[in-house]
Structure formats: structure tokens, C-alpha cells
Amino acid sequence: QVQLVESGGGLVQAGGSLRLSCAASGSSGSIFSISTMGWYRQVPGKQRELVAVITGGGTTNIADSLKGRFTISRDNAKNTVYLQMNSLKPEDTAVYYCTVHIINRDYWGQGTQVTVSS
């Protein structure tokens, strides 16, 4: 029932910026507005890691190594969560996944590829 669609990924040079979007659908806006949403990323051969999360109340947490470069935000009117990525580095290359926690389970998008070239 719940669907998450990521967009905004692509190829960018080191030092550049990208903004990822995750649009949620299949439920009422009110359920998303009170749900924690977040971004994870995964590199081939590596474990999926948490990038950032934002609660329904607006509290944010960003991985320590990404603080100062990445920012998470949400627009509840659009049922959308964003990930602003600045000063990108080649090591940021990964598939980025959006997630939402509703009741007692997590829902995931299909991911969007971010590739940072030197």
C-alpha cells in the first residue's frame, strides 16, 4: 500500500551538490506527517548505513561523518522528504534509499544512484 519513490540522483563532480527527493504515497498525509523518515545508502560489497533521519516532530539526526554537508528536511504537505547533499566526495557514491517507519515496520523505496566523480 505504501510506496516511496526516490529521485534526484545522478552523476556529479566532486564538490558539487545534489538534492534527493522521496515522495510517499498510498496513505493519508497525516500518517506520514507523524512518521519517522530517513535516508540510507549502500555501496556494493558494504553494509547499508544510515545517512539521516527526521521524526514527525522535526527532530533530525545525521551521521557524524556527514554533518555539515548533508541536511534532511520534509514537506508534509507534499508527503516528501529531502536530502540536500553539498560538497560531495567520491566516497559518497552509493545507492541512496528512502525509508518510512509506520506502526511496527519499515517501508523502502527502490533507491536512486548517486555517483561522484573526481
PDB file of C-alpha atoms in Angstrom:
ATOM      1  CA  GLN A   1       0.000   0.000   0.000  1.00  0.00           C
ATOM      2  CA  VAL A   2       2.797   2.420   0.892  1.00  0.00           C
ATOM      3  CA  GLN A   3       5.027   3.483  -1.964  1.00  0.00           C
ATOM      4  CA  LEU A   4       8.217   5.529  -1.785  1.00  0.00           C
ATOM      5  CA  VAL A   5       9.805   6.900  -4.943  1.00  0.00           C
ATOM      6  CA  GLU A   6      13.260   8.464  -4.824  1.00  0.00           C
ATOM      7  CA  SER A   7      14.517  10.913  -7.394  1.00  0.00           C
ATOM      8  CA  GLY A   8      17.323  13.384  -7.905  1.00  0.00           C
ATOM      9  CA  GLY A   9      20.268  11.050  -8.140  1.00  0.00           C
ATOM     10  CA  GLY A  10      22.811  11.221 -10.901  1.00  0.00           C
ATOM     11  CA  LEU A  11      26.398  11.945 -11.796  1.00  0.00           C
ATOM     12  CA  VAL A  12      28.086  14.937 -10.227  1.00  0.00           C
ATOM     13  CA  GLN A  13      31.662  16.147  -9.892  1.00  0.00           C
ATOM     14  CA  ALA A  14      33.402  16.248  -6.551  1.00  0.00           C
ATOM     15  CA  GLY A  15      32.494  19.425  -4.701  1.00  0.00           C
ATOM     16  CA  GLY A  16      29.093  19.630  -6.315  1.00  0.00           C
ATOM     17  CA  SER A  17      25.630  19.305  -4.822  1.00  0.00           C
ATOM     18  CA  LEU A  18      22.525  17.212  -5.291  1.00  0.00           C
ATOM     19  CA  ARG A  19      19.110  17.201  -3.699  1.00  0.00           C
ATOM     20  CA  LEU A  20      17.350  13.884  -3.392  1.00  0.00           C
ATOM     21  CA  SER A  21      13.593  13.694  -3.045  1.00  0.00           C
ATOM     22  CA  CYS A  22      11.408  10.909  -1.724  1.00  0.00           C
ATOM     23  CA  ALA A  23       7.705  11.121  -2.436  1.00  0.00           C
ATOM     24  CA  ALA A  24       5.425   8.956  -0.326  1.00  0.00           C
ATOM     25  CA  SER A  25       2.030   7.774  -1.464  1.00  0.00           C
ATOM     26  CA  GLY A  26      -0.580   5.148  -0.739  1.00  0.00           C
ATOM     27  CA  SER A  27      -1.658   6.508   2.604  1.00  0.00           C
ATOM     28  CA  SER A  28      -3.073   9.660   4.074  1.00  0.00           C
ATOM     29  CA  GLY A  29      -0.872  12.672   4.559  1.00  0.00           C
ATOM     30  CA  SER A  30      -1.498  12.595   8.269  1.00  0.00           C
ATOM     31  CA  ILE A  31       0.144   9.211   8.765  1.00  0.00           C
ATOM     32  CA  PHE A  32       3.310  10.347   7.003  1.00  0.00           C
ATOM     33  CA  SER A  33       3.410  13.584   8.940  1.00  0.00           C
ATOM     34  CA  ILE A  34       3.767  11.719  12.238  1.00  0.00           C
ATOM     35  CA  SER A  35       6.134   9.059  10.929  1.00  0.00           C
ATOM     36  CA  THR A  36       9.893   8.969  11.107  1.00  0.00           C
ATOM     37  CA  MET A  37      11.503   9.046   7.675  1.00  0.00           C
ATOM     38  CA  GLY A  38      15.088   8.716   6.658  1.00  0.00           C
ATOM     39  CA  TRP A  39      17.799   8.045   4.157  1.00  0.00           C
ATOM     40  CA  TYR A  40      20.245   5.164   3.995  1.00  0.00           C
ATOM     41  CA  ARG A  41      22.950   4.418   1.479  1.00  0.00           C
ATOM     42  CA  GLN A  42      24.731   1.321   0.319  1.00  0.00           C
ATOM     43  CA  VAL A  43      27.930   0.732  -1.597  1.00  0.00           C
ATOM     44  CA  PRO A  44      28.424  -2.603  -3.378  1.00  0.00           C
ATOM     45  CA  GLY A  45      30.119  -5.006  -1.003  1.00  0.00           C
ATOM     46  CA  LYS A  46      29.402  -2.826   2.007  1.00  0.00           C
ATOM     47  CA  GLN A  47      26.706  -2.798   4.671  1.00  0.00           C
ATOM     48  CA  ARG A  48      23.832  -0.379   4.288  1.00  0.00           C
ATOM     49  CA  GLU A  49      24.413   2.625   6.512  1.00  0.00           C
ATOM     50  CA  LEU A  50      22.170   5.282   7.968  1.00  0.00           C
ATOM     51  CA  VAL A  51      22.621   8.740   6.483  1.00  0.00           C
ATOM     52  CA  ALA A  52      19.965  10.829   8.188  1.00  0.00           C
ATOM     53  CA  VAL A  53      16.564  10.574   9.851  1.00  0.00           C
ATOM     54  CA  ILE A  54      13.819  13.030  10.667  1.00  0.00           C
ATOM     55  CA  THR A  55      10.940  12.420  13.046  1.00  0.00           C
ATOM     56  CA  GLY A  56       7.376  13.555  12.617  1.00  0.00           C
ATOM     57  CA  GLY A  57       8.144  16.253  15.149  1.00  0.00           C
ATOM     58  CA  GLY A  58      11.015  17.555  13.044  1.00  0.00           C
ATOM     59  CA  THR A  59      13.924  16.245  15.085  1.00  0.00           C
ATOM     60  CA  THR A  60      16.839  15.353  12.825  1.00  0.00           C
ATOM     61  CA  ASN A  61      19.852  13.129  13.181  1.00  0.00           C
ATOM     62  CA  ILE A  62      22.667  12.992  10.671  1.00  0.00           C
ATOM     63  CA  ALA A  63      25.588  10.613  10.618  1.00  0.00           C
ATOM     64  CA  ASP A  64      28.541  12.244  12.326  1.00  0.00           C
ATOM     65  CA  SER A  65      30.763  11.979   9.287  1.00  0.00           C
ATOM     66  CA  LEU A  66      28.178  13.782   7.159  1.00  0.00           C
ATOM     67  CA  LYS A  67      27.298  16.654   9.454  1.00  0.00           C
ATOM     68  CA  GLY A  68      27.926  19.989   7.833  1.00  0.00           C
ATOM     69  CA  ARG A  69      27.481  18.605   4.326  1.00  0.00           C
ATOM     70  CA  PHE A  70      24.149  16.754   4.379  1.00  0.00           C
ATOM     71  CA  THR A  71      20.783  18.061   5.538  1.00  0.00           C
ATOM     72  CA  ILE A  72      17.461  16.268   5.829  1.00  0.00           C
ATOM     73  CA  SER A  73      14.115  18.027   5.672  1.00  0.00           C
ATOM     74  CA  ARG A  74      10.484  17.246   4.995  1.00  0.00           C
ATOM     75  CA  ASP A  75       7.426  18.846   3.472  1.00  0.00           C
ATOM     76  CA  ASN A  76       4.388  17.207   4.989  1.00  0.00           C
ATOM     77  CA  ALA A  77       2.018  18.983   2.613  1.00  0.00           C
ATOM     78  CA  LYS A  78       3.750  17.130  -0.230  1.00  0.00           C
ATOM     79  CA  ASN A  79       4.419  13.901   1.692  1.00  0.00           C
ATOM     80  CA  THR A  80       8.035  14.323   0.694  1.00  0.00           C
ATOM     81  CA  VAL A  81      11.379  14.071   2.440  1.00  0.00           C
ATOM     82  CA  TYR A  82      14.545  15.601   1.038  1.00  0.00           C
ATOM     83  CA  LEU A  83      18.252  15.044   1.382  1.00  0.00           C
ATOM     84  CA  GLN A  84      20.418  18.014   0.459  1.00  0.00           C
ATOM     85  CA  MET A  85      23.975  16.908  -0.253  1.00  0.00           C
ATOM     86  CA  ASN A  86      26.718  19.505  -0.564  1.00  0.00           C
ATOM     87  CA  SER A  87      30.468  19.320  -1.096  1.00  0.00           C
ATOM     88  CA  LEU A  88      30.106  15.826  -2.446  1.00  0.00           C
ATOM     89  CA  LYS A  89      33.066  13.482  -2.376  1.00  0.00           C
ATOM     90  CA  PRO A  90      33.776  10.341  -4.395  1.00  0.00           C
ATOM     91  CA  GLU A  91      33.241   8.280  -1.251  1.00  0.00           C
ATOM     92  CA  ASP A  92      29.622   9.479  -1.201  1.00  0.00           C
ATOM     93  CA  THR A  93      28.981   7.349  -4.272  1.00  0.00           C
ATOM     94  CA  ALA A  94      26.246   4.870  -3.385  1.00  0.00           C
ATOM     95  CA  VAL A  95      22.647   3.906  -3.914  1.00  0.00           C
ATOM     96  CA  TYR A  96      20.535   6.060  -1.638  1.00  0.00           C
ATOM     97  CA  TYR A  97      17.347   4.602  -0.191  1.00  0.00           C
ATOM     98  CA  CYS A  98      14.400   6.347   1.397  1.00  0.00           C
ATOM     99  CA  THR A  99      12.511   4.749   4.259  1.00  0.00           C
ATOM    100  CA  VAL A 100       9.480   5.453   6.406  1.00  0.00           C
ATOM    101  CA  HIS A 101       8.563   3.786   9.668  1.00  0.00           C
ATOM    102  CA  ILE A 102       4.829   3.261  10.071  1.00  0.00           C
ATOM    103  CA  ILE A 103       3.433   1.419  13.087  1.00  0.00           C
ATOM    104  CA  ASN A 104       5.794  -1.526  13.502  1.00  0.00           C
ATOM    105  CA  ARG A 105       7.516  -1.860  10.149  1.00  0.00           C
ATOM    106  CA  ASP A 106       9.708  -0.059   7.667  1.00  0.00           C
ATOM    107  CA  TYR A 107       8.899   0.671   4.048  1.00  0.00           C
ATOM    108  CA  TRP A 108      11.622   1.251   1.472  1.00  0.00           C
ATOM    109  CA  GLY A 109      11.983   2.903  -1.873  1.00  0.00           C
ATOM    110  CA  GLN A 110      13.838   1.332  -4.763  1.00  0.00           C
ATOM    111  CA  GLY A 111      16.818   3.626  -4.427  1.00  0.00           C
ATOM    112  CA  THR A 112      18.499   6.247  -6.540  1.00  0.00           C
ATOM    113  CA  GLN A 113      22.107   6.105  -7.699  1.00  0.00           C
ATOM    114  CA  VAL A 114      24.479   8.895  -6.742  1.00  0.00           C
ATOM    115  CA  THR A 115      27.867   8.874  -8.430  1.00  0.00           C
ATOM    116  CA  VAL A 116      30.515  11.445  -7.559  1.00  0.00           C
ATOM    117  CA  SER A 117      33.431  11.696  -9.941  1.00  0.00           C
ATOM    118  CA  SER A 118      36.878  13.093  -9.288  1.00  0.00           C
TER     119      SER A 118
END
